[in-house]
């Protein structure tokens, strides 16, 4: 019962993959509802994040979507079908599920773990094998190396990748993820988040993702539902709007201070224009480098090695100190910023390097351009403007658009 | 050593075929008993761990009765007590023998498996249900393989006890190894030789059984136990 194109729904609003209607849960022996009348539409192909303090019911809500916890009342609609009372095992095969501690079966190999659902669906052996290899490739793990290993032999990050592959094995339209990256060290977590977002641009699944970490929510979410006590929705909107126009004091409090800084997590280096910086090869002679420096308005030259990888920033003073080799003067230009990194990462790197700018590289590590404080300032101004426009636009709709549009601009 | 030196080894050698016969009976009863104890342990252990109504309570009573009475009393109850109740429950010594060790081992194994299934981390069952396994399939694909491995060391001890307990069948005149040795001793007055020789045989059998089981245990070792 999908209506293609969403003709009558308005082109800008994608049709809902999952609809939760007045979902309520009361656990036996409890005086008040754990989840209290939650109504929410989860649009097709988007990442929707449930975020909230502990006890807000976000995990309970997630488990009600695939009915690991049965709702006391309310309805769950999946792709237009009411699935509130269908066979839960069949329902769950339409929804991949990634849990916090992964839950890979310890007695099965990686390949067998990924193959659990295809086996359940009685796929032919060849088809299963092909699919397992495809999925391992997709999550960036070499099938020949990892297929025969046991979960114990993998790192936490690798197990999480396998968990994602297992959830996607039978290509379900929906994937539920319950704090999937929370038990992983910050560096690996950041990398997995980036890879997952990259993957999502290809697979375009409808993803419901639970986290308690607002920064993760901002980074991962197309839309964020900020849940208050008993899964009351405090705000359900895009990260940009939540950051620039928190709906109430609870949301404001939950975002915490530094909303502007957090907004930098929303923009990736690929989204902003890079600055053209004077560069030179490390083996170039000092005079030609000085010449290049004088011809530009920047205070320094970025030295690149033979593979075009950024090495050091040197300024006029560094060039004057002829007693020291060029590679030991100036400031280090490593680590450089990858293009998938956010402006937040870039700003962090700039502050660490004292240079006030950071070199951006492609996947092979070759120089692509430079990002500086100016770039970031401009990005912040743009975001603020966009968010304000959107916020005003919504208010106009709510208060009757025509009237406010007729008001003369001063 | 002087005791052993006084032994008449050629006498023992002469009795070898009769002793071997007894050993075969011991092994037969043990094999049936162990297989049965395994089946009872898995079934009732699962019922206990998953708190299946009625079955779980009955299993608890069964375990308590067996654990808190001497096995010799249980054997006598089976062999002499039941026929008093009804003539239909009159068993051959062989049947009584395997039935007794099976019921005894099953009770202890129920506890082993109850603990094993109970120790399976919830996340595995959650993952399994979330992947769309039915509860029954979750049990067979996840709880059973993982829980059995957790229960393995303690259930091995139970199986070894089952084998050793077959010696008590001498009390109902079943011709297993101990009974055969005692009969030989009774007519030849060579008690010391017979007792020592069957001790050595039991030791050898239990030891080889342990080696086999340890090997299996290592093969099955739970790969995630860090």
XYZ file of C-alpha atoms in Angstrom:
636
model
C 0.000 0.000 0.000
C 2.715 2.444 -0.894
C 1.660 5.487 -2.804
C 4.403 6.226 -5.266
C 5.772 9.706 -5.449
C 3.580 10.848 -2.598
C 1.549 12.921 -5.032
C -1.051 14.064 -2.615
C 1.259 14.417 0.376
C 3.291 17.382 -0.785
C 6.544 16.806 -2.634
C 8.862 17.944 0.138
C 7.558 15.493 2.746
C 8.604 11.874 2.172
C 5.937 9.308 2.857
C 6.097 7.543 6.188
C 7.686 4.098 6.418
C 6.625 3.642 10.014
C 3.760 5.330 11.792
C 3.348 5.071 15.527
C -0.138 5.991 16.638
C -0.838 6.783 20.245
C 1.561 4.052 21.371
C 1.315 3.353 25.082
C 3.045 0.880 27.331
C 2.348 0.182 30.943
C 4.445 -2.501 32.577
C 2.576 -4.785 34.940
C 2.528 -3.544 38.510
C 3.432 0.034 37.597
C 1.265 3.002 38.414
C 2.038 5.134 35.405
C 2.686 4.477 31.738
C 6.286 3.875 30.696
C 5.422 5.182 27.230
C 2.514 7.530 27.129
C 0.639 8.111 23.890
C 3.540 8.395 21.447
C 2.555 9.430 17.937
C 5.295 9.753 15.355
C 5.856 9.329 11.628
C 9.180 7.973 10.473
C 9.811 9.010 6.865
C 11.102 6.501 4.307
C 14.846 6.499 3.724
C 15.730 8.744 6.618
C 17.698 8.306 9.793
C 15.456 9.191 12.705
C 17.166 9.463 16.066
C 15.475 8.930 19.411
C 17.501 10.832 21.941
C 16.751 11.609 25.537
C 17.980 11.204 29.089
C 18.062 7.723 30.609
C 14.604 6.586 31.609
C 12.932 8.586 28.854
C 11.728 5.333 27.290
C 13.667 5.563 24.046
C 14.839 1.932 24.048
C 11.384 0.703 25.134
C 9.900 2.635 22.220
C 12.379 1.094 19.792
C 11.588 -2.389 21.075
C 7.889 -1.743 20.631
C 8.438 -0.976 16.951
C 9.498 -4.594 16.326
C 7.354 -5.764 19.250
C 10.107 -7.235 21.376
C 7.959 -5.349 23.872
C 4.266 -5.506 23.108
C 2.442 -2.169 23.337
C -0.426 -1.929 25.821
C -2.393 0.152 23.346
C -1.898 2.123 20.162
C -0.986 1.024 16.660
C 2.158 0.387 14.650
C 1.863 0.893 10.891
C 4.678 -0.402 8.664
C 4.591 0.529 4.974
C 0.887 1.171 5.309
C 0.141 -2.210 6.954
C -1.108 -2.357 10.505
C 1.394 -4.697 12.136
C 0.220 -4.253 15.711
C -1.124 -7.788 15.883
C 0.538 -9.738 13.068
C 2.929 -12.611 13.821
C 5.881 -10.845 15.485
C 8.494 -13.213 14.002
C 7.398 -12.331 10.484
C 7.309 -8.638 11.368
C 10.877 -8.768 12.677
C 12.174 -10.179 9.418
C 11.161 -6.882 7.815
C 13.280 -4.960 10.304
C 16.984 -5.387 10.896
C 18.056 -4.881 14.468
C 21.462 -3.845 15.830
C 21.808 -3.929 19.611
C 24.180 -2.132 21.902
C 26.385 -5.073 22.762
C 26.065 -6.404 19.221
C 24.941 -9.867 20.371
C 26.830 -11.772 17.687
C 26.366 -15.465 18.420
C 29.645 -16.585 20.006
C 29.367 -20.169 18.767
C 29.002 -19.196 15.115
C 31.561 -17.796 12.686
C 31.199 -14.319 11.222
C 29.798 -15.778 7.989
C 27.307 -17.950 9.910
C 26.253 -14.994 12.022
C 25.512 -12.890 8.960
C 23.739 -15.829 7.331
C 21.255 -16.390 10.186
C 18.309 -14.592 8.620
C 18.909 -15.799 5.028
C 19.060 -19.345 6.436
C 15.842 -18.732 8.305
C 14.295 -17.666 4.997
C 15.652 -20.888 3.407
C 17.792 -19.211 0.786
C 19.928 -21.468 -1.400
C 23.475 -21.979 -0.159
C 25.052 -20.186 -3.140
C 22.841 -17.177 -2.698
C 23.702 -17.023 1.016
C 27.433 -17.215 0.336
C 27.273 -14.470 -2.265
C 25.231 -12.272 0.049
C 27.608 -12.785 2.985
C 30.576 -11.739 0.872
C 28.718 -8.757 -0.479
C 27.786 -7.617 3.030
C 31.293 -8.064 4.416
C 32.618 -5.974 1.539
C 29.945 -3.406 2.190
C 30.970 -2.922 5.822
C 34.617 -2.761 4.833
C 35.771 -6.202 5.948
C 37.754 -8.519 3.708
C 35.573 -11.688 3.321
C 38.567 -14.017 2.843
C 40.091 -12.823 6.117
C 37.042 -12.580 8.346
C 34.330 -14.980 7.161
C 35.690 -17.988 9.066
C 36.586 -16.157 12.271
C 34.639 -16.161 15.504
C 33.295 -12.974 17.108
C 35.859 -13.259 19.899
C 38.644 -12.793 17.374
C 37.377 -9.372 16.273
C 37.757 -5.942 17.833
C 34.719 -4.101 19.190
C 34.499 -1.946 16.075
C 34.685 -4.950 13.754
C 31.984 -6.762 15.732
C 29.762 -3.735 15.372
C 30.301 -3.790 11.598
C 29.319 -7.452 11.497
C 26.268 -6.597 13.595
C 25.231 -4.065 10.955
C 25.886 -6.578 8.165
C 23.766 -9.196 9.962
C 20.909 -6.744 10.372
C 20.963 -5.994 6.644
C 21.352 -9.589 5.473
C 17.879 -10.089 4.025
C 17.705 -6.461 2.855
C 14.912 -5.315 5.192
C 13.490 -1.851 4.488
C 13.916 -0.804 8.117
C 16.877 -1.046 10.473
C 16.514 -0.429 14.196
C 19.680 0.458 16.059
C 19.887 0.600 19.840
C 22.916 2.632 20.920
C 25.011 0.747 18.375
C 28.215 2.719 18.827
C 28.094 3.528 22.519
C 30.377 0.763 23.790
C 33.163 1.677 21.377
C 36.166 3.958 21.925
C 35.688 7.542 20.682
C 38.093 7.304 17.744
C 36.598 4.089 16.353
C 33.109 5.420 17.076
C 33.750 8.503 14.955
C 35.062 6.354 12.122
C 32.100 3.948 12.292
C 29.669 6.844 12.301
C 31.272 8.305 9.176
C 31.303 4.931 7.434
C 27.704 4.273 8.374
C 26.600 7.625 6.968
C 28.568 6.883 3.823
C 26.844 3.487 3.585
C 23.432 5.050 4.124
C 23.913 7.297 1.064
C 24.002 4.031 -0.952
C 21.431 1.874 0.801
C 18.880 4.537 1.762
C 17.237 2.444 4.479
C 14.760 3.780 6.962
C 16.734 3.814 10.167
C 15.539 4.328 13.707
C 18.513 4.965 15.937
C 18.521 5.302 19.707
C 21.239 7.187 21.540
C 21.660 9.199 24.716
C 24.380 11.299 23.105
C 23.044 14.522 21.595
C 26.251 15.020 19.585
C 25.820 11.627 17.963
C 22.175 12.478 17.286
C 23.146 15.732 15.574
C 25.790 14.048 13.498
C 23.777 10.993 12.431
C 20.203 12.178 12.240
C 18.149 13.460 9.338
C 15.561 14.065 12.023
C 15.801 13.954 15.769
C 13.057 13.156 18.228
C 14.033 14.528 21.604
C 12.171 12.464 24.158
C 11.213 13.734 27.561
C 9.862 11.602 30.384
C 7.683 8.635 29.229
C 8.580 9.212 25.579
C 6.737 12.526 25.337
C 8.168 14.198 22.268
C 9.754 17.466 23.317
C 10.715 18.243 19.722
C 10.815 16.324 16.457
C 12.703 18.126 13.753
C 15.903 18.366 11.763
C 19.131 18.850 13.727
C 19.536 22.347 12.280
C 16.183 23.495 13.563
C 16.598 21.862 16.941
C 19.922 23.606 17.418
C 18.835 27.013 16.230
C 15.268 26.962 17.535
C 14.863 24.643 20.508
C 11.148 24.188 21.163
C 11.295 24.583 24.914
C 13.504 24.792 27.962
C 13.877 21.010 28.161
C 15.306 20.798 24.650
C 17.544 23.781 25.272
C 18.798 22.150 28.427
C 19.338 18.847 26.698
C 21.325 20.351 23.827
C 23.416 22.009 26.482
C 25.674 24.966 25.966
C 27.619 25.433 22.793
C 24.813 24.912 20.302
C 26.824 26.908 17.771
C 29.777 24.632 18.188
C 27.525 21.581 17.810
C 26.112 23.020 14.637
C 29.605 22.719 13.180
C 29.062 18.973 13.350
C 26.315 19.347 10.781
C 28.511 20.524 7.956
C 31.155 18.439 6.269
C 34.313 19.681 4.654
C 32.935 18.564 1.271
C 30.067 21.027 1.723
C 32.211 24.156 1.978
C 34.485 25.862 -0.560
C 38.177 25.264 0.149
C 40.717 28.048 0.221
C 43.481 28.088 -2.382
C 46.745 28.171 -0.450
C 50.277 28.661 -1.802
C 52.064 25.300 -1.892
C 55.539 24.100 -2.728
C 57.366 20.821 -2.926
C 59.523 20.029 0.112
C 62.639 19.844 -2.028
C 62.074 23.243 -3.718
C 64.762 25.853 -3.020
C 64.089 28.565 -0.441
C 64.107 31.435 -2.946
C 61.271 30.022 -5.061
C 59.258 29.303 -1.930
C 59.824 32.861 -0.663
C 58.737 34.206 -4.037
C 55.521 32.196 -3.853
C 54.906 33.474 -0.335
C 55.327 37.093 -1.393
C 52.970 36.669 -4.313
C 50.117 35.455 -2.068
C 48.192 37.188 0.685
C 48.645 34.238 3.034
C 51.293 34.329 5.719
C 52.716 30.915 4.986
C 53.367 28.266 2.353
C 52.213 24.660 2.653
C 54.968 22.194 1.828
C 53.893 18.980 0.087
C 55.903 15.793 -0.297
C 56.405 13.986 -3.609
C 53.046 12.209 -3.232
C 51.346 15.579 -2.753
C 50.756 14.979 0.939
C 50.839 18.051 3.208
C 53.922 18.104 5.424
C 54.621 21.516 6.976
C 53.548 25.146 7.061
C 56.483 27.577 6.700
C 56.477 31.381 6.943
C 59.034 34.053 6.033
C 60.806 33.781 9.368
C 61.216 30.015 8.915
C 62.722 30.563 5.452
C 65.257 33.015 6.922
C 66.623 30.478 9.367
C 68.885 28.895 6.764
C 70.887 26.943 9.347
C 67.998 24.503 9.926
C 66.634 22.069 7.323
C 63.309 23.261 5.939
C 61.513 20.183 7.274
C 62.427 21.083 10.849
C 61.171 24.644 10.706
C 57.613 25.908 10.676
C 54.565 24.003 11.938
C 53.498 20.449 11.245
C 50.642 20.123 8.737
C 49.687 16.639 9.908
C 47.288 15.136 10.633
C 45.407 16.572 7.684
C 41.603 16.700 7.505
C 39.682 14.165 5.468
C 36.871 15.396 3.275
C 34.206 13.452 5.187
C 35.235 15.176 8.415
C 32.940 17.813 9.868
C 33.745 21.486 10.370
C 33.905 20.688 14.059
C 36.780 18.270 13.444
C 38.473 20.885 11.266
C 38.181 23.610 13.878
C 39.577 21.250 16.449
C 42.556 20.498 14.228
C 43.170 24.205 13.567
C 43.196 24.984 17.251
C 45.595 22.131 17.892
C 47.976 23.115 15.118
C 48.279 26.858 15.966
C 48.226 27.498 12.240
C 44.673 28.834 12.070
C 44.114 26.687 9.003
C 44.072 22.990 8.255
C 45.078 21.091 5.133
C 42.361 18.964 3.534
C 43.274 15.729 1.787
C 41.485 13.114 -0.311
C 41.273 9.390 0.460
C 44.847 8.776 -0.717
C 46.115 11.575 1.512
C 46.824 13.977 -1.360
C 46.323 17.715 -0.864
C 42.942 19.115 -1.942
C 42.902 22.585 -0.409
C 42.840 24.397 2.892
C 40.087 25.177 5.333
C 40.517 28.199 7.606
C 38.687 30.163 10.288
C 37.100 32.346 7.629
C 35.521 29.315 5.970
C 34.052 28.202 9.259
C 32.756 31.655 10.110
C 31.028 31.867 6.745
C 29.482 28.425 7.209
C 28.092 29.384 10.615
C 26.522 32.539 9.181
C 24.894 30.576 6.360
C 23.497 27.934 8.722
C 22.101 30.520 11.070
C 20.373 32.283 8.199
C 18.896 29.067 6.799
C 17.642 27.911 10.157
C 16.076 31.251 10.942
C 14.310 31.254 7.594
C 12.976 27.772 8.119
C 11.850 28.580 11.634
C 10.062 31.719 10.498
C 8.512 29.863 7.607
C 7.028 27.311 9.975
C 5.682 29.957 12.283
C 4.076 31.663 9.350
C 2.298 28.452 8.450
C 1.104 27.971 11.980
C -0.163 31.489 12.485
C -1.732 31.773 9.039
C 0.820 32.504 6.351
C -1.101 35.123 4.358
C -1.435 37.640 7.107
C 2.209 37.652 8.079
C 3.303 37.737 4.472
C 1.339 40.889 3.925
C 3.112 42.664 6.709
C 5.396 45.280 5.219
C 9.096 44.724 5.719
C 10.751 47.586 7.514
C 53.859 -52.960 47.845
C 54.214 -56.167 49.796
C 50.465 -56.584 49.503
C 50.670 -56.362 45.751
C 53.654 -58.692 45.766
C 51.548 -61.273 47.558
C 48.928 -61.066 44.805
C 48.305 -63.990 42.615
C 48.368 -62.254 39.259
C 47.846 -65.397 37.265
C 44.554 -65.886 39.113
C 43.331 -62.483 38.028
C 44.325 -63.238 34.460
C 42.276 -66.423 34.547
C 39.172 -64.453 35.464
C 39.612 -61.961 32.626
C 36.742 -63.043 30.434
C 34.239 -62.980 33.294
C 35.503 -59.550 34.413
C 35.298 -58.294 30.841
C 31.715 -59.448 30.725
C 30.964 -57.409 33.860
C 32.736 -54.393 32.408
C 30.622 -54.573 29.246
C 27.443 -54.561 31.393
C 28.773 -51.603 33.370
C 29.444 -49.709 30.160
C 26.047 -50.557 28.690
C 24.193 -49.324 31.740
C 26.387 -46.207 31.887
C 25.858 -45.394 28.220
C 22.077 -45.604 28.487
C 22.145 -43.732 31.796
C 24.310 -40.917 30.440
C 22.255 -40.533 27.263
C 19.067 -40.436 29.322
C 20.527 -38.039 31.869
C 21.497 -35.732 29.009
C 17.988 -35.753 27.544
C 16.313 -35.246 30.932
C 18.802 -32.506 31.827
C 18.179 -30.535 28.620
C 14.405 -30.905 28.729
C 13.820 -30.220 32.413
C 16.707 -27.733 32.639
C 15.013 -25.731 29.889
C 11.649 -25.983 31.641
C 13.252 -24.746 34.866
C 15.248 -21.932 33.235
C 12.283 -20.685 31.216
C 9.884 -21.220 34.131
C 7.444 -23.242 32.090
C 4.404 -23.575 34.357
C 3.647 -26.950 35.993
C 6.599 -28.724 34.308
C 8.996 -26.401 36.099
C 7.434 -27.066 39.523
C 7.290 -30.829 38.951
C 10.921 -30.796 37.851
C 11.871 -28.921 41.019
C 10.191 -31.580 43.185
C 11.904 -34.362 41.205
C 15.321 -32.731 41.628
C 14.813 -32.230 45.361
C 13.655 -35.813 45.962
C 16.576 -37.326 44.057
C 19.217 -34.976 45.472
C 18.131 -35.481 49.055
C 17.871 -39.274 49.171
C 20.717 -41.814 48.869
C 20.887 -43.408 45.449
C 20.928 -46.847 47.094
C 17.508 -46.103 48.575
C 16.314 -45.031 45.122
C 17.548 -48.295 43.616
C 15.726 -50.321 46.295
C 12.586 -48.282 45.776
C 12.674 -49.033 42.059
C 13.523 -52.691 42.457
C 11.589 -53.698 45.577
C 9.182 -50.812 46.210
C 7.432 -50.345 42.864
C 6.341 -54.005 42.430
C 4.621 -53.709 45.798
C 2.570 -50.847 44.413
C 1.644 -52.545 41.179
C 2.886 -55.736 39.577
C 3.153 -53.902 36.239
C 6.145 -51.964 37.492
C 8.344 -54.989 38.093
C 11.654 -54.423 36.283
C 14.530 -56.684 35.332
C 17.793 -55.903 37.159
C 19.212 -54.532 33.886
C 16.246 -52.190 33.373
C 16.338 -51.151 37.014
C 20.054 -50.467 36.682
C 19.917 -48.038 33.780
C 16.661 -46.522 34.969
C 18.144 -45.791 38.391
C 21.309 -44.087 37.140
C 19.336 -42.235 34.472
C 16.856 -40.840 36.973
C 19.668 -39.952 39.366
C 21.865 -38.353 36.670
C 18.864 -36.612 35.111
C 18.099 -34.821 38.362
C 21.633 -33.524 38.764
C 21.799 -32.647 35.081
C 18.560 -30.693 35.314
C 20.338 -28.437 37.754
C 23.441 -28.239 35.528
C 21.409 -27.228 32.499
C 19.123 -24.917 34.428
C 22.233 -22.990 35.492
C 23.736 -23.213 31.978
C 20.656 -21.896 30.180
C 20.190 -19.257 32.844
C 23.735 -18.019 32.274
C 23.236 -17.372 28.549
C 23.511 -13.574 28.292
C 20.180 -11.982 27.465
C 21.615 -10.082 24.511
C 21.969 -13.312 22.509
C 18.322 -14.188 22.967
C 17.327 -10.614 22.269
C 19.360 -10.626 19.049
C 17.839 -13.927 18.034
C 14.243 -12.823 18.637
C 14.930 -9.520 16.917
C 16.197 -11.382 13.855
C 12.812 -13.052 13.608
C 13.475 -16.422 15.257
C 10.476 -17.968 16.982
C 10.964 -18.583 20.715
C 11.380 -22.324 20.032
C 13.961 -21.727 17.344
C 15.738 -19.258 19.582
C 16.034 -22.036 22.146
C 17.475 -24.571 19.692
C 19.729 -22.173 17.761
C 20.987 -19.962 20.560
C 20.125 -20.922 24.138
C 20.840 -24.648 23.704
C 24.226 -24.430 21.951
C 25.515 -21.640 24.198
C 23.951 -22.920 27.429
C 25.151 -26.495 26.862
C 28.689 -25.264 26.579
C 28.320 -23.358 29.826
C 26.808 -26.457 31.484
C 29.396 -28.837 30.031
C 31.997 -28.967 32.858
C 29.409 -29.650 35.569
C 27.444 -32.115 33.452
C 30.667 -34.050 32.782
C 31.024 -34.543 36.528
C 27.485 -35.856 36.599
C 28.198 -38.354 33.786
C 31.297 -39.599 35.594
C 29.219 -40.080 38.749
C 26.622 -41.979 36.731
C 29.307 -44.407 35.614
C 30.665 -44.867 39.126
C 27.184 -45.282 40.589
C 26.589 -48.346 38.429
C 28.734 -50.188 40.987
C 25.810 -49.955 43.394
C 23.782 -52.279 41.176
C 25.626 -55.080 42.859
C 23.019 -54.567 45.617
C 20.245 -55.866 43.345
C 22.396 -58.631 41.935
C 22.911 -57.123 38.501
C 26.099 -58.722 37.069
C 28.066 -55.550 36.345
C 31.793 -55.229 37.018
C 31.628 -54.871 40.806
C 29.077 -57.622 41.150
C 31.136 -60.014 38.997
C 34.259 -59.279 41.040
C 32.405 -59.850 44.304
C 31.002 -63.154 43.061
C 34.458 -64.336 42.049
C 35.811 -63.265 45.439
C 32.974 -65.048 47.214
C 33.901 -68.427 45.758
C 37.684 -67.996 45.679
C 38.266 -65.864 48.813
C 40.532 -63.607 46.759
C 38.828 -60.408 47.944
C 41.892 -58.185 47.929
C 42.865 -59.068 44.359
C 39.367 -58.532 43.040
C 38.783 -55.213 44.782
C 42.119 -53.825 43.642
C 41.641 -55.019 40.107
C 38.204 -53.455 39.697
C 39.449 -50.221 41.266
C 42.120 -50.106 38.584
C 39.592 -50.890 35.861
C 37.205 -48.143 37.061
C 40.086 -45.715 37.262
C 41.151 -46.538 33.712
C 37.621 -46.281 32.325
C 36.749 -43.007 34.053
C 40.106 -41.578 33.113
C 39.694 -42.376 29.426
C 36.148 -41.057 29.558
C 37.466 -37.818 31.045
C 40.108 -37.527 28.347
C 37.529 -37.975 25.607
C 35.196 -35.467 27.236
C 37.941 -32.893 27.839
C 38.795 -33.169 24.179
C 35.178 -32.581 23.215
C 35.016 -29.724 25.694
C 37.998 -28.024 24.138
C 36.544 -28.446 20.666
C 33.266 -26.947 21.804
C 34.804 -24.257 23.982
C 32.705 -21.107 23.801
C 34.735 -18.880 21.502
C 33.607 -15.663 23.150
C 34.618 -16.531 26.697
C 37.390 -13.965 27.016
